[in-house]
Short mmCIF file of C-alpha atoms in Angstrom, two decimals:
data_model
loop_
_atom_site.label_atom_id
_atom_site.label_comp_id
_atom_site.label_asym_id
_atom_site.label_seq_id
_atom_site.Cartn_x
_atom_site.Cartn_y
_atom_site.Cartn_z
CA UNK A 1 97.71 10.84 16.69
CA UNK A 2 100.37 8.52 17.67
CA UNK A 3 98.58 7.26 20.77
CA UNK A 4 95.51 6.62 19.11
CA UNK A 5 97.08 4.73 16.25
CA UNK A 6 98.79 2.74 18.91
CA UNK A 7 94.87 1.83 20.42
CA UNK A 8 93.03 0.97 16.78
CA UNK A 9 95.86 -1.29 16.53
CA UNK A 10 95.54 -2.51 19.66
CA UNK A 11 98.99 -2.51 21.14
CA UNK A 12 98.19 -0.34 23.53
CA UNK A 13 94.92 -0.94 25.64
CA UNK A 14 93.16 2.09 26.95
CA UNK A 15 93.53 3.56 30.34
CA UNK A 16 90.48 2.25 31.75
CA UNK A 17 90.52 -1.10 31.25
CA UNK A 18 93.60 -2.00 33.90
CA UNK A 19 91.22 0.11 36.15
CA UNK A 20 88.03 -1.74 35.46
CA UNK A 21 90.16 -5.06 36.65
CA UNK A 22 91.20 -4.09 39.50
CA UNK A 23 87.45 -2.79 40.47
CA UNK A 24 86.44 -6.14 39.28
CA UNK A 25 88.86 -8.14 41.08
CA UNK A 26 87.97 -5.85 44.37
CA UNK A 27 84.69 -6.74 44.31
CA UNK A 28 84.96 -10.37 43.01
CA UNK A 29 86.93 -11.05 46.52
CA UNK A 30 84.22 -9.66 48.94
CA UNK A 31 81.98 -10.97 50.78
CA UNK A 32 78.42 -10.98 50.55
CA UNK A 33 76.83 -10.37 53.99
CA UNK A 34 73.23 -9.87 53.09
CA UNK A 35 72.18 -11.38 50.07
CA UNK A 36 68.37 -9.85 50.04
CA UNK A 37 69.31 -5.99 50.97
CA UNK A 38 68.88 -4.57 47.73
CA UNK A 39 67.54 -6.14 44.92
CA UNK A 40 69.74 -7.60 42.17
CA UNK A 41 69.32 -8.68 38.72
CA UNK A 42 71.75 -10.18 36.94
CA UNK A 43 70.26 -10.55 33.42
CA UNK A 44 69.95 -7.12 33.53
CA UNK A 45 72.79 -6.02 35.15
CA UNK A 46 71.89 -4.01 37.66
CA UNK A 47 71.58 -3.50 41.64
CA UNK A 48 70.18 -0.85 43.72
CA UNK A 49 72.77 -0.71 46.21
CA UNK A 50 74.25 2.86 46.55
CA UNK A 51 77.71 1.55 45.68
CA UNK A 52 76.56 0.51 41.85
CA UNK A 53 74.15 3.72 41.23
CA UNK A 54 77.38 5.77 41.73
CA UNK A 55 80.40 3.49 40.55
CA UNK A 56 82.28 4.96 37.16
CA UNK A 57 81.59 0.99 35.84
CA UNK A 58 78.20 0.06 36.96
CA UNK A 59 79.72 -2.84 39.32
CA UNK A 60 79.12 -3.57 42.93
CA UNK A 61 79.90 -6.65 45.46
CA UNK A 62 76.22 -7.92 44.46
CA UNK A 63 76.72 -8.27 41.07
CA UNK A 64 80.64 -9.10 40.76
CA UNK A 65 80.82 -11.46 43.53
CA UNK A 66 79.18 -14.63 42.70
CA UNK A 67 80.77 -14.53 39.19
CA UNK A 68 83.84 -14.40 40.98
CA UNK A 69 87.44 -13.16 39.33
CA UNK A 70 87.47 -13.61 35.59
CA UNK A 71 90.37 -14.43 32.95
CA UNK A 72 92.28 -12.03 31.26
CA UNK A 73 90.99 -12.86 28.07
CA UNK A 74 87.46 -11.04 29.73
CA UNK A 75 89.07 -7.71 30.51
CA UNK A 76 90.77 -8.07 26.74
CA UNK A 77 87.29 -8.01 25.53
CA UNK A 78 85.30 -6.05 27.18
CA UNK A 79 84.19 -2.75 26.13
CA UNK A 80 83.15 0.62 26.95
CA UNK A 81 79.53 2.10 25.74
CA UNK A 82 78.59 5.89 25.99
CA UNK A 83 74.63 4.87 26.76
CA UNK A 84 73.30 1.66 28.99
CA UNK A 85 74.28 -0.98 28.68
CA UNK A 86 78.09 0.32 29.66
CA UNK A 87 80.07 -2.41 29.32
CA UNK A 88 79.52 -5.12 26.50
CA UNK A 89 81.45 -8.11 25.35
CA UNK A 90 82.13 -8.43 20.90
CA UNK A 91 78.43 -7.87 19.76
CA UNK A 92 76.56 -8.82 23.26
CA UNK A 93 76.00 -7.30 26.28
CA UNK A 94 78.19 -8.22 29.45
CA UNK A 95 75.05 -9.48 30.85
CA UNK A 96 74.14 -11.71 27.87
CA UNK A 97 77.68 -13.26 27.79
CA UNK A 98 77.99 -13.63 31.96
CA UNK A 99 74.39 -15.02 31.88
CA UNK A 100 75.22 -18.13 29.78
CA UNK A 101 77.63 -18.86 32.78
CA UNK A 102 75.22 -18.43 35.67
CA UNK A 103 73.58 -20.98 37.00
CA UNK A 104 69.80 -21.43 36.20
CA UNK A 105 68.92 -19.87 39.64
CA UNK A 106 70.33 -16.44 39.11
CA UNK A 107 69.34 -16.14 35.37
CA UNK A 108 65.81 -17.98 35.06
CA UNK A 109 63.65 -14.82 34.43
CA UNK A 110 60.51 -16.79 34.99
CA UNK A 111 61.64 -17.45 38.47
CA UNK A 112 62.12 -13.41 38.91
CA UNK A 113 59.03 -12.78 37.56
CA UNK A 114 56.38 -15.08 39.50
CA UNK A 115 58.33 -13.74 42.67
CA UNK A 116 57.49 -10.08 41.73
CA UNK A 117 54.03 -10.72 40.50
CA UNK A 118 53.56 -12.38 44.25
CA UNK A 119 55.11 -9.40 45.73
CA UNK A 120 53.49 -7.04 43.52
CA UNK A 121 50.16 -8.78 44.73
CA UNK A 122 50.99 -8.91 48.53
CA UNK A 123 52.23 -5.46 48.51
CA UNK A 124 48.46 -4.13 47.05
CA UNK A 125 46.70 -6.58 49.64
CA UNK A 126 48.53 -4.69 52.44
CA UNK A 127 47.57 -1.01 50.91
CA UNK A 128 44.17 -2.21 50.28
CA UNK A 129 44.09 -3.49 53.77
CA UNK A 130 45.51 0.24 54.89
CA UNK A 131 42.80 2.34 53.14
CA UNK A 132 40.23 0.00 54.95
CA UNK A 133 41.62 0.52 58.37
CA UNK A 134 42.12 4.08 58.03
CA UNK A 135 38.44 4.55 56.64
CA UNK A 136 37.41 2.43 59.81
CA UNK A 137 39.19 5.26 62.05
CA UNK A 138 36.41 7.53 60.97
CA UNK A 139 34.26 6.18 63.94
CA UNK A 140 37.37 6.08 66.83
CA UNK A 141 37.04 8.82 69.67
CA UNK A 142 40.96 9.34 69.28
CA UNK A 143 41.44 9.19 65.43
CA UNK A 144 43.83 11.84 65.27
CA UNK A 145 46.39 10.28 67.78
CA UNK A 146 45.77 6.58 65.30
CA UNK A 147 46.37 8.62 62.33
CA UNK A 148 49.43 10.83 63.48
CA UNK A 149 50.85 6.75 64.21
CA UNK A 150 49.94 5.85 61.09
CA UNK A 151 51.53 8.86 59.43
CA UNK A 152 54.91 8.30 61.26
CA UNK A 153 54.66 4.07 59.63
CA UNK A 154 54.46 6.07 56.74
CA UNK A 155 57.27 7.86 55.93
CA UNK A 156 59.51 6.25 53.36
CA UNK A 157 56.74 5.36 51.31
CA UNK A 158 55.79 9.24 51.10
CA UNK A 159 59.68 9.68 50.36
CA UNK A 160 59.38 7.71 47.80
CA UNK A 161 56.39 9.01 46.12
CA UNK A 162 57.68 12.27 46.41
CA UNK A 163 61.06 11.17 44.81
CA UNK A 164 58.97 9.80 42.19
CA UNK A 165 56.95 12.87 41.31
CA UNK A 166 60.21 14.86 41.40
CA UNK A 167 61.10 12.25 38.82
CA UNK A 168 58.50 12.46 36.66
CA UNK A 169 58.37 16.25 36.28
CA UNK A 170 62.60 16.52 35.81
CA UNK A 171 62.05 13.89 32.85
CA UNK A 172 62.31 16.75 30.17
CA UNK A 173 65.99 17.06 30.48
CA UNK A 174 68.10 13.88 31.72
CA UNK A 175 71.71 13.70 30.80
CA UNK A 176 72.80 12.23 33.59
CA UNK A 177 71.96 9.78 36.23
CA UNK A 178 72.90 12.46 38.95
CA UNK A 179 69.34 12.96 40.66
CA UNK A 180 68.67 8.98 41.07
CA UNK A 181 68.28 7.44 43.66
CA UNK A 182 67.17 3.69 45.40
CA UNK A 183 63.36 4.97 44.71
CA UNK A 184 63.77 6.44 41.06
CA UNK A 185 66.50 4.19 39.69
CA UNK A 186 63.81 1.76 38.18
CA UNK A 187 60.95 3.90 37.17
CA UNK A 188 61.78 4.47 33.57
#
């Protein structure tokens, strides 16, 4: 009872916090080697490297980095939360409170959006341009060979399919994130 007292009354800070400084200050120094590996949003703090989907904090290099190392006043203030967001700042989220300090190019969600309503287009173009080729094949004397090629092109995209149907029928019972991964993370 004494310990807790000693956190409501904040003269203590809890165990974690020193922790989640030194993760951020880790990260904050690192270097960023390829910017357009995974995809990162930082108004919605997130990143699909493998590093973030596992870390006790929800930070990686991606996200940390360009904000670089932050005051102490920061890690004073920043708090833990049992569902997602997990870290927020007073009454906003980490996100809302670092996004007022980004610059416009990292936070301007109209930006993001246009960019993934191109790619959204470009990647149905190419599927749609697929299906045509493969329903060509019907008339080649060595279709199987062309499709077993095709098949092989294929893979990860039938990985992640079949990550995502996996998804869809564990939905009943999530507690945990255990079970994500780069092809389910999003697809919520």
């Amino acid at each position: 009872m004494h310990h807790y007292n000693l956190l409501v009354t904040e003269r203590i800070q809890p165990s974690w916090r020193k922790d989640f400084a030194n993760e951020w200050k880790k990260f904050a120094n690192r270097e960023i080697k390829n910017s357009n590996k995974y995809f990162t949003n930082h108004a919605n703090w997130v990143c699909s490297c493998p590093i973030f989907l596992k870390h006790r904090f929800a930070l990686c290099k991606h996200l940390v980095s360009p904000l670089g190392n932050m005051d102490n006043t920061f890690f004073k203030k920043v708090q833990c939360n049992n569902k997602y967001p997990f870290l927020y700042e007073a009454q906003q989220t980490i996100w809302q409170t670092i996004k007022n300090d980004l610059p416009n190019a990292l936070a301007n969600p109209e930006i993001e959006h246009c960019d993934y309503e191109k790619a959204e287009m470009n990647l149905k173009e190419i599927l749609a341009k697929a299906i045509k080729y493969i329903e060509k094949s019907e008339t080649l004397p060595q279709q199987r060979k062309w499709l077993n090629a095709i098949e092989k092109n294929l893979g990860p995209v039938k990985k992640m399919v079949n990550d995502l149907e996996g998804f869809e029928a564990a939905k009943t019972s999530r507690k945990t994130w255990n079970g994500h991964n780069s092809n389910t993370f999003y697809w919520q």
